[in-house]
Short mmCIF file of C-alpha atoms and ligand atoms in Angstrom, two decimals:
data_model
loop_
_atom_site.label_atom_id
_atom_site.label_comp_id
_atom_site.label_asym_id
_atom_site.label_seq_id
_atom_site.Cartn_x
_atom_site.Cartn_y
_atom_site.Cartn_z
CA UNK J 29 114.49 106.76 120.95
CA UNK J 30 113.91 103.37 118.80
CA UNK J 31 111.21 102.78 116.41
CA UNK J 32 109.64 99.70 117.73
CA UNK J 33 106.14 99.63 115.91
CA UNK J 34 104.45 100.95 112.97
CA UNK J 35 100.67 101.05 112.67
CA UNK J 36 98.13 102.03 110.21
CA UNK J 37 94.47 102.69 110.66
CA UNK J 38 91.52 104.55 108.85
CA UNK J 39 89.39 107.59 110.04
CA UNK J 40 86.40 109.28 108.40
CA UNK J 41 85.49 112.92 109.46
CA UNK J 42 82.12 114.06 108.38
CA UNK J 43 82.09 117.51 105.96
CA UNK J 44 79.65 120.24 106.91
CA UNK J 45 78.80 120.52 102.99
CA UNK J 46 79.59 118.07 100.39
CA UNK J 47 82.93 118.82 98.72
CA UNK J 48 82.40 119.12 95.01
CA UNK J 49 85.11 119.49 92.20
CA UNK J 50 85.20 118.56 88.40
CA UNK J 51 86.69 115.50 89.40
CA UNK J 52 84.73 114.17 92.62
CA UNK J 53 82.03 114.58 95.31
CA UNK J 54 82.56 113.71 98.93
CA UNK J 55 80.54 113.99 101.93
CA UNK J 56 83.42 113.00 104.40
CA UNK J 57 86.94 113.04 104.84
CA UNK J 58 88.49 109.45 104.64
CA UNK J 59 91.83 108.84 105.57
CA UNK J 60 94.85 106.98 106.82
CA UNK J 61 96.48 107.43 110.15
CA UNK J 62 100.02 106.13 110.96
CA UNK J 63 101.16 105.93 114.49
CA UNK J 64 104.96 105.34 114.94
CA UNK J 65 105.58 103.77 118.41
CA UNK J 66 108.92 103.93 120.36
CA UNK J 67 110.68 102.11 123.17
CA UNK J 68 110.30 105.40 125.27
CA UNK J 69 106.60 105.29 124.94
CA UNK J 70 106.60 108.45 122.69
CA UNK J 71 104.10 108.11 119.87
CA UNK J 72 104.36 109.99 116.48
CA UNK J 73 101.30 110.57 114.38
CA UNK J 74 100.98 111.03 110.59
CA UNK J 75 98.30 111.00 107.92
CA UNK J 76 98.04 110.19 104.08
CA UNK J 77 94.55 110.75 102.25
CA UNK J 78 93.73 108.52 99.21
CA UNK J 79 93.65 111.51 96.77
CA UNK J 80 94.14 109.30 93.69
CA UNK J 81 92.89 112.01 91.23
CA UNK J 82 96.13 114.11 92.16
CA UNK J 83 98.66 111.86 93.54
CA UNK J 84 97.66 108.51 92.29
CA UNK J 85 97.63 107.30 95.93
CA UNK J 86 94.92 105.10 97.27
CA UNK J 87 94.20 103.68 100.81
CA UNK J 88 95.38 100.14 99.48
CA UNK J 89 98.53 101.75 97.89
CA UNK J 90 99.48 104.05 100.89
CA UNK J 91 99.01 101.09 103.27
CA UNK J 92 100.98 98.61 100.76
CA UNK J 93 103.98 101.32 100.41
CA UNK J 94 104.14 101.61 104.22
CA UNK J 95 103.79 98.04 105.33
CA UNK J 96 105.82 96.32 102.44
CA UNK J 97 108.59 98.99 102.06
CA UNK J 98 109.04 102.00 104.69
CA UNK J 99 108.05 100.35 107.61
CA UNK J 100 110.54 97.49 107.15
CA UNK J 101 113.10 100.22 106.07
CA UNK J 102 113.32 102.14 109.26
CA UNK J 103 111.84 99.55 111.97
CA UNK J 104 114.28 99.56 114.72
CA UNK J 105 116.19 102.61 113.90
CA UNK J 106 116.82 105.37 116.21
CA UNK J 107 115.10 108.87 116.17
CA UNK J 108 118.56 110.14 117.11
CA UNK J 109 119.79 109.35 113.71
CA UNK J 110 117.16 111.68 112.06
CA UNK J 111 118.81 112.41 108.94
CA UNK J 112 119.33 108.61 108.04
CA UNK J 113 116.01 107.78 109.01
CA UNK J 114 114.19 110.46 106.88
CA UNK J 115 116.27 109.79 104.02
CA UNK J 116 115.41 106.00 104.24
CA UNK J 117 111.58 106.66 104.01
CA UNK J 118 112.44 108.69 100.68
CA UNK J 119 114.29 106.10 99.12
CA UNK J 120 112.35 102.98 100.46
CA UNK J 121 110.06 103.05 97.48
CA UNK J 122 109.57 105.43 94.41
CA UNK J 123 106.46 107.52 93.95
CA UNK J 124 103.85 107.24 96.85
CA UNK J 125 104.37 110.53 98.09
CA UNK J 126 101.29 110.53 100.57
CA UNK J 127 102.57 107.39 102.30
CA UNK J 128 106.07 109.03 102.48
CA UNK J 129 104.55 111.98 103.93
CA UNK J 130 102.52 110.41 106.58
CA UNK J 131 105.84 108.38 107.99
CA UNK J 132 107.95 111.59 107.31
CA UNK J 133 105.66 113.98 109.63
CA UNK J 134 105.36 111.08 112.20
CA UNK J 135 109.10 111.26 112.48
CA UNK J 136 109.37 114.78 112.78
CA UNK J 137 106.69 114.51 115.54
CA UNK J 138 109.07 111.94 117.55
CA UNK J 139 112.04 114.25 116.53
CA UNK J 140 110.47 117.24 118.23
CA UNK J 141 109.40 115.33 121.14
CA UNK J 142 112.95 114.03 121.49
CA UNK J 143 114.35 117.70 121.20
CA UNK J 144 111.58 118.87 123.61
CA UNK J 145 110.46 121.66 121.12
CA UNK J 146 107.39 122.11 118.75
CA UNK J 147 108.48 121.33 115.09
CA UNK J 148 108.13 124.88 114.08
CA UNK J 149 110.39 126.23 116.64
CA UNK J 150 112.96 123.59 115.57
CA UNK J 151 112.64 124.62 111.78
CA UNK J 152 113.04 128.36 112.15
CA UNK J 153 109.95 129.78 114.21
CA UNK J 154 109.24 132.44 111.81
CA UNK J 155 105.81 133.05 113.57
CA UNK J 156 103.25 130.94 115.50
CA UNK J 157 99.87 131.99 113.97
CA UNK J 158 98.80 132.15 110.13
CA UNK J 159 95.99 133.59 108.33
CA UNK J 160 94.30 131.25 105.86
CA UNK J 161 92.30 132.04 102.82
CA UNK J 162 89.00 130.22 102.26
CA UNK J 163 87.51 128.39 99.14
CA UNK J 164 84.23 129.55 97.81
CA UNK J 165 82.35 126.74 96.03
CA UNK J 166 81.63 126.75 92.50
CA UNK J 167 77.70 127.60 92.09
CA UNK J 168 75.40 130.30 90.46
CA UNK J 169 77.05 133.93 90.42
CA UNK J 170 74.22 135.04 92.89
CA UNK J 171 74.94 132.08 95.41
CA UNK J 172 78.59 132.49 95.10
CA UNK J 173 78.01 136.37 96.17
CA UNK J 174 75.98 135.59 99.15
CA UNK J 175 78.83 132.78 100.14
CA UNK J 176 81.41 135.20 99.64
CA UNK J 177 79.83 137.98 101.85
CA UNK J 178 79.21 135.42 104.42
CA UNK J 179 82.88 134.58 104.41
CA UNK J 180 83.92 138.14 104.72
CA UNK J 181 81.58 138.62 107.60
CA UNK J 182 83.28 135.58 109.38
CA UNK J 183 86.55 137.74 109.20
CA UNK J 184 88.02 136.04 105.94
CA UNK J 185 89.91 138.59 103.56
CA UNK J 186 91.29 136.39 101.04
CA UNK J 187 89.01 134.19 98.84
CA UNK J 188 90.19 131.32 96.57
CA UNK J 189 87.72 130.83 93.45
CA UNK J 190 87.90 127.72 91.19
CA UNK J 191 87.69 128.58 87.68
CA UNK J 192 88.33 127.06 84.18
CA UNK J 193 84.88 125.46 82.98
CA UNK J 194 83.30 128.27 81.12
CA UNK J 195 85.17 131.54 80.57
CA UNK J 196 82.04 133.73 80.22
CA UNK J 197 80.55 132.15 83.34
CA UNK J 198 83.66 132.65 85.30
CA UNK J 199 83.83 136.03 84.63
CA UNK J 200 80.35 136.56 85.52
CA UNK J 201 81.06 134.64 88.97
CA UNK J 202 84.18 136.52 89.70
CA UNK J 203 82.44 139.77 89.01
CA UNK J 204 79.47 139.01 91.38
CA UNK J 205 81.90 138.16 93.99
CA UNK J 206 84.04 141.18 93.31
CA UNK J 207 80.71 143.55 93.53
CA UNK J 208 79.53 141.57 96.73
CA UNK J 209 82.93 142.15 98.68
CA UNK J 210 84.36 145.42 97.35
CA UNK J 211 88.01 146.18 96.57
CA UNK J 212 89.63 145.27 100.05
CA UNK J 213 89.18 141.61 99.65
CA UNK J 214 91.65 139.63 98.05
CA UNK J 215 90.51 137.11 95.26
CA UNK J 216 92.60 134.44 94.00
CA UNK J 217 91.67 132.03 91.34
CA UNK J 218 92.63 128.25 90.84
CA UNK J 219 92.17 127.03 87.12
CA UNK J 220 93.19 123.41 87.80
CA UNK J 221 95.22 123.14 84.36
CA UNK J 222 92.14 124.11 82.61
CA UNK J 223 93.36 126.63 79.73
CA UNK J 224 95.78 126.55 76.89
CA UNK J 225 98.66 129.12 77.44
CA UNK J 226 97.25 131.94 74.89
CA UNK J 227 94.06 131.11 75.95
CA UNK J 228 95.06 131.74 79.70
CA UNK J 229 96.65 135.09 78.79
CA UNK J 230 93.57 136.34 77.19
CA UNK J 231 91.38 135.24 79.84
CA UNK J 232 93.66 136.68 82.79
CA UNK J 233 94.17 139.99 80.97
CA UNK J 234 90.34 140.29 80.32
CA UNK J 235 89.67 139.79 84.12
CA UNK J 236 92.12 142.21 85.12
CA UNK J 237 90.74 144.75 82.42
CA UNK J 238 87.33 144.18 83.86
CA UNK J 239 88.76 145.58 87.04
CA UNK J 240 88.49 141.91 89.06
CA UNK J 241 92.23 142.75 90.68
CA UNK J 242 93.12 138.98 90.74
CA UNK J 243 95.56 138.33 93.21
CA UNK J 244 97.13 135.29 91.88
CA UNK J 245 96.04 132.43 89.25
CA UNK J 246 96.91 128.86 90.40
CA UNK J 247 97.87 126.23 87.56
CA UNK J 248 96.32 128.00 84.62
CA UNK J 249 97.71 125.39 82.17
CA UNK J 250 98.35 121.50 81.99
CA UNK J 251 101.11 120.41 84.70
CA UNK J 252 103.76 119.11 82.18
CA UNK J 253 103.79 122.27 80.17
CA UNK J 254 106.31 124.38 81.98
CA UNK J 255 106.95 126.48 78.80
CA UNK J 256 103.34 127.42 78.55
CA UNK J 257 103.44 128.27 82.33
CA UNK J 258 106.31 130.34 81.64
CA UNK J 259 104.52 132.13 78.75
CA UNK J 260 101.52 132.94 80.96
CA UNK J 261 103.76 134.31 83.60
CA UNK J 262 105.49 136.67 81.04
CA UNK J 263 102.41 137.69 79.11
CA UNK J 264 99.59 137.86 81.77
CA UNK J 265 99.51 140.61 84.51
CA UNK J 266 98.10 137.80 87.15
CA UNK J 267 100.98 136.11 89.13
CA UNK J 268 101.37 132.59 88.52
CA UNK J 269 101.37 129.76 91.06
CA UNK J 270 102.50 126.48 90.16
CA UNK J 271 100.61 123.65 91.78
CA UNK J 272 100.12 120.27 89.74
CA UNK J 273 103.37 121.20 88.02
CA UNK J 274 105.20 120.85 91.29
CA UNK J 275 105.31 117.69 93.09
CA UNK J 276 109.03 116.84 94.13
CA UNK J 277 112.16 119.07 94.95
CA UNK J 278 113.40 118.32 91.60
CA UNK J 279 110.14 119.65 90.11
CA UNK J 280 110.97 122.92 91.80
CA UNK J 281 114.49 123.20 90.69
CA UNK J 282 113.38 122.91 87.25
CA UNK J 283 110.66 125.48 87.54
CA UNK J 284 112.97 127.72 89.20
CA UNK J 285 115.75 127.58 86.76
CA UNK J 286 113.23 128.09 83.89
CA UNK J 287 111.79 131.03 85.53
CA UNK J 288 108.35 129.41 84.91
CA UNK J 289 106.31 130.48 87.84
CA UNK J 290 106.22 133.60 90.27
CA UNK J 291 105.16 131.29 93.27
CA UNK J 292 105.18 127.76 94.05
CA UNK J 293 102.38 125.71 95.94
CA UNK J 294 103.95 123.15 98.72
CA UNK J 295 101.70 120.37 99.71
CA UNK J 296 103.14 117.65 101.84
CA UNK J 297 100.93 115.06 100.31
CA UNK J 298 102.62 115.83 96.77
CA UNK J 299 106.08 116.32 97.65
CA UNK J 300 106.64 113.56 100.40
CA UNK J 301 106.38 115.14 103.67
CA UNK J 302 107.91 117.74 105.85
CA UNK J 303 111.89 116.94 104.94
CA UNK J 304 111.17 117.38 101.11
CA UNK J 305 108.89 120.37 101.71
CA UNK J 306 111.91 122.12 103.58
CA UNK J 307 113.90 121.58 100.55
CA UNK J 308 111.53 123.30 98.18
CA UNK J 309 111.15 125.79 100.54
CA UNK J 310 115.14 126.71 100.59
CA UNK J 311 115.52 126.66 96.93
CA UNK J 312 112.45 128.88 96.62
CA UNK J 313 114.15 131.20 99.14
CA UNK J 314 117.18 131.43 97.14
CA UNK J 315 115.42 132.03 93.99
CA UNK J 316 113.47 134.85 95.66
CA UNK J 317 110.21 133.35 94.83
CA UNK J 318 107.37 133.12 97.37
CA UNK J 319 105.49 129.82 98.42
CA UNK J 320 101.71 129.11 99.17
CA UNK J 321 101.20 125.89 101.83
CA UNK J 322 98.33 123.98 100.77
CA UNK J 323 96.53 120.89 101.44
CA UNK J 324 94.26 118.03 100.11
CA UNK J 325 91.01 116.81 101.72
CA UNK J 326 92.80 116.01 105.06
CA UNK J 327 91.98 115.71 108.74
CA UNK J 328 93.80 117.96 111.22
CA UNK J 329 96.81 115.53 111.55
CA UNK J 330 98.31 116.41 108.34
CA UNK J 331 96.91 120.10 108.07
CA UNK J 332 98.61 120.39 111.20
CA UNK J 333 101.80 119.36 110.07
CA UNK J 334 101.69 121.76 107.22
CA UNK J 335 100.95 124.62 109.63
CA UNK J 336 104.39 123.76 111.15
CA UNK J 337 106.03 124.10 108.16
CA UNK J 338 104.49 127.25 107.26
CA UNK J 339 105.01 128.93 110.34
CA UNK J 340 108.63 128.03 110.32
CA UNK J 341 109.54 129.69 107.29
CA UNK J 342 109.03 133.21 106.06
CA UNK J 343 109.30 132.23 102.07
CA UNK J 344 105.79 130.83 102.61
CA UNK J 345 103.74 133.87 102.42
CA UNK J 346 100.29 132.59 101.47
CA UNK J 347 98.20 129.93 103.07
CA UNK J 348 95.53 127.63 101.70
CA UNK J 349 94.74 125.41 104.72
CA UNK J 350 90.93 125.86 104.99
CA UNK J 351 90.38 121.88 105.60
CA UNK J 352 89.53 121.64 109.28
CA UNK J 353 87.23 124.57 108.72
CA UNK J 354 85.20 122.50 106.25
CA UNK J 355 84.44 119.72 108.69
CA UNK J 356 81.65 119.22 110.99
CA UNK J 357 83.50 117.72 113.81
CA UNK J 358 87.20 117.24 114.81
CA UNK J 359 88.05 114.04 116.40
CA UNK J 360 91.67 114.67 116.30
CA UNK J 361 93.04 116.14 119.58
CA UNK J 362 95.74 118.68 120.11
CA UNK J 363 97.64 120.35 117.38
CA UNK J 364 96.71 123.79 115.81
CA UNK J 365 93.80 125.71 116.83
CA UNK J 366 91.48 126.77 113.91
CA UNK J 367 89.19 129.93 114.42
CA UNK J 368 87.84 131.22 111.13
CA UNK J 369 90.96 132.67 109.41
CA UNK J 370 93.23 132.44 112.07
CA UNK J 371 95.41 129.30 112.83
CA UNK J 372 97.41 129.22 116.07
CA UNK J 373 99.97 126.64 117.13
CA UNK J 374 100.15 125.43 120.65
CA UNK J 375 103.52 125.12 122.39
CA UNK J 376 103.65 121.44 122.57
CA UNK J 377 106.55 119.56 121.56
CA UNK J 378 106.76 117.71 118.18
CA UNK J 379 103.70 118.37 116.18
CA UNK J 380 101.41 118.62 119.18
CA UNK J 381 99.09 115.98 118.12
CA UNK J 382 97.78 114.11 121.52
CA UNK J 383 95.68 111.35 120.38
CA UNK J 384 92.15 110.85 119.13
CA UNK J 385 88.62 110.66 120.27
CA UNK J 386 87.79 106.91 121.33
CA UNK J 387 87.46 104.44 118.73
CA UNK J 388 87.68 106.82 115.81
CA UNK J 389 90.76 105.57 114.21
CA UNK J 390 90.44 101.81 113.28
CA UNK J 391 93.93 100.37 113.66
CA UNK J 392 94.60 97.26 111.48
MG1 LIG K 410 95.30 123.98 93.25
#
């Protein structure tokens, strides 16, 4: 199975509600699709959204990295030489983790098709169904309590809340949500680097003293402050999950060596694809550290690839893959089935994406 052509294109998928964070507001998912064609007629699909505020990757940088560096490095190679091909992708250009992720997942798609097996089965087949959490958007406490109740009535039993702008308001929001849903629902929070280490410990311990029962806190301190991350881990009652602090497998190694976090958040767009994600998962497994699988604002092509990794490895114990639930439509054919909190993989070879609705991908 020889690589004969690598195409890049763009796609836009409307969201149900505008996606608001401290950094941006989006009303649709805009992303880059790649299609790797082979001499057997098999096509592998990948995706890279331009999440500039997190990864530094833009539409132009993603397309440029693929067209100028990655595609020339692997063109004409055989999928049978899988290890060599995936290594070339990682070495073709530095940084550009989203572009690498798109190509790497398309190659795994082809490798699975070559072997006649779904990728999650090739990689371990721990399970074929996951349960994801759901993010409750930041609003007034009453509105968040209503949104939380609605989510629970839809069957979600793990809620994720963004915190970090105003500690007093955070406590009011969390209290409103906890009161609304009762004690049987898990609440995890993401501070997105908002706090200083001592401040984080004070806020987190205050939350637990109020009985908010926080399951875990994502990235309480600034990304590069691993000592600070470890300080929070050692001095608060809330388990610490590293997100912005861990992009690459080398980052994971450092955090694990330092004992800086209780858990690692793996995202394909941060680490550069399925191949590096597996390296992180393997290290975490050896260190006895559990992982979360997360995603950016992505269409089902990339989220589906993350589902395969999460289904493959038992060390992935927490799932934050609510992306496709947020979109109003799904022009991506095949792949994982998303029904509220349940995500189920079909038994199709490769990653199982079979194509797109007509005229939805604008190939260059
Ligand atoms: Mg996060």
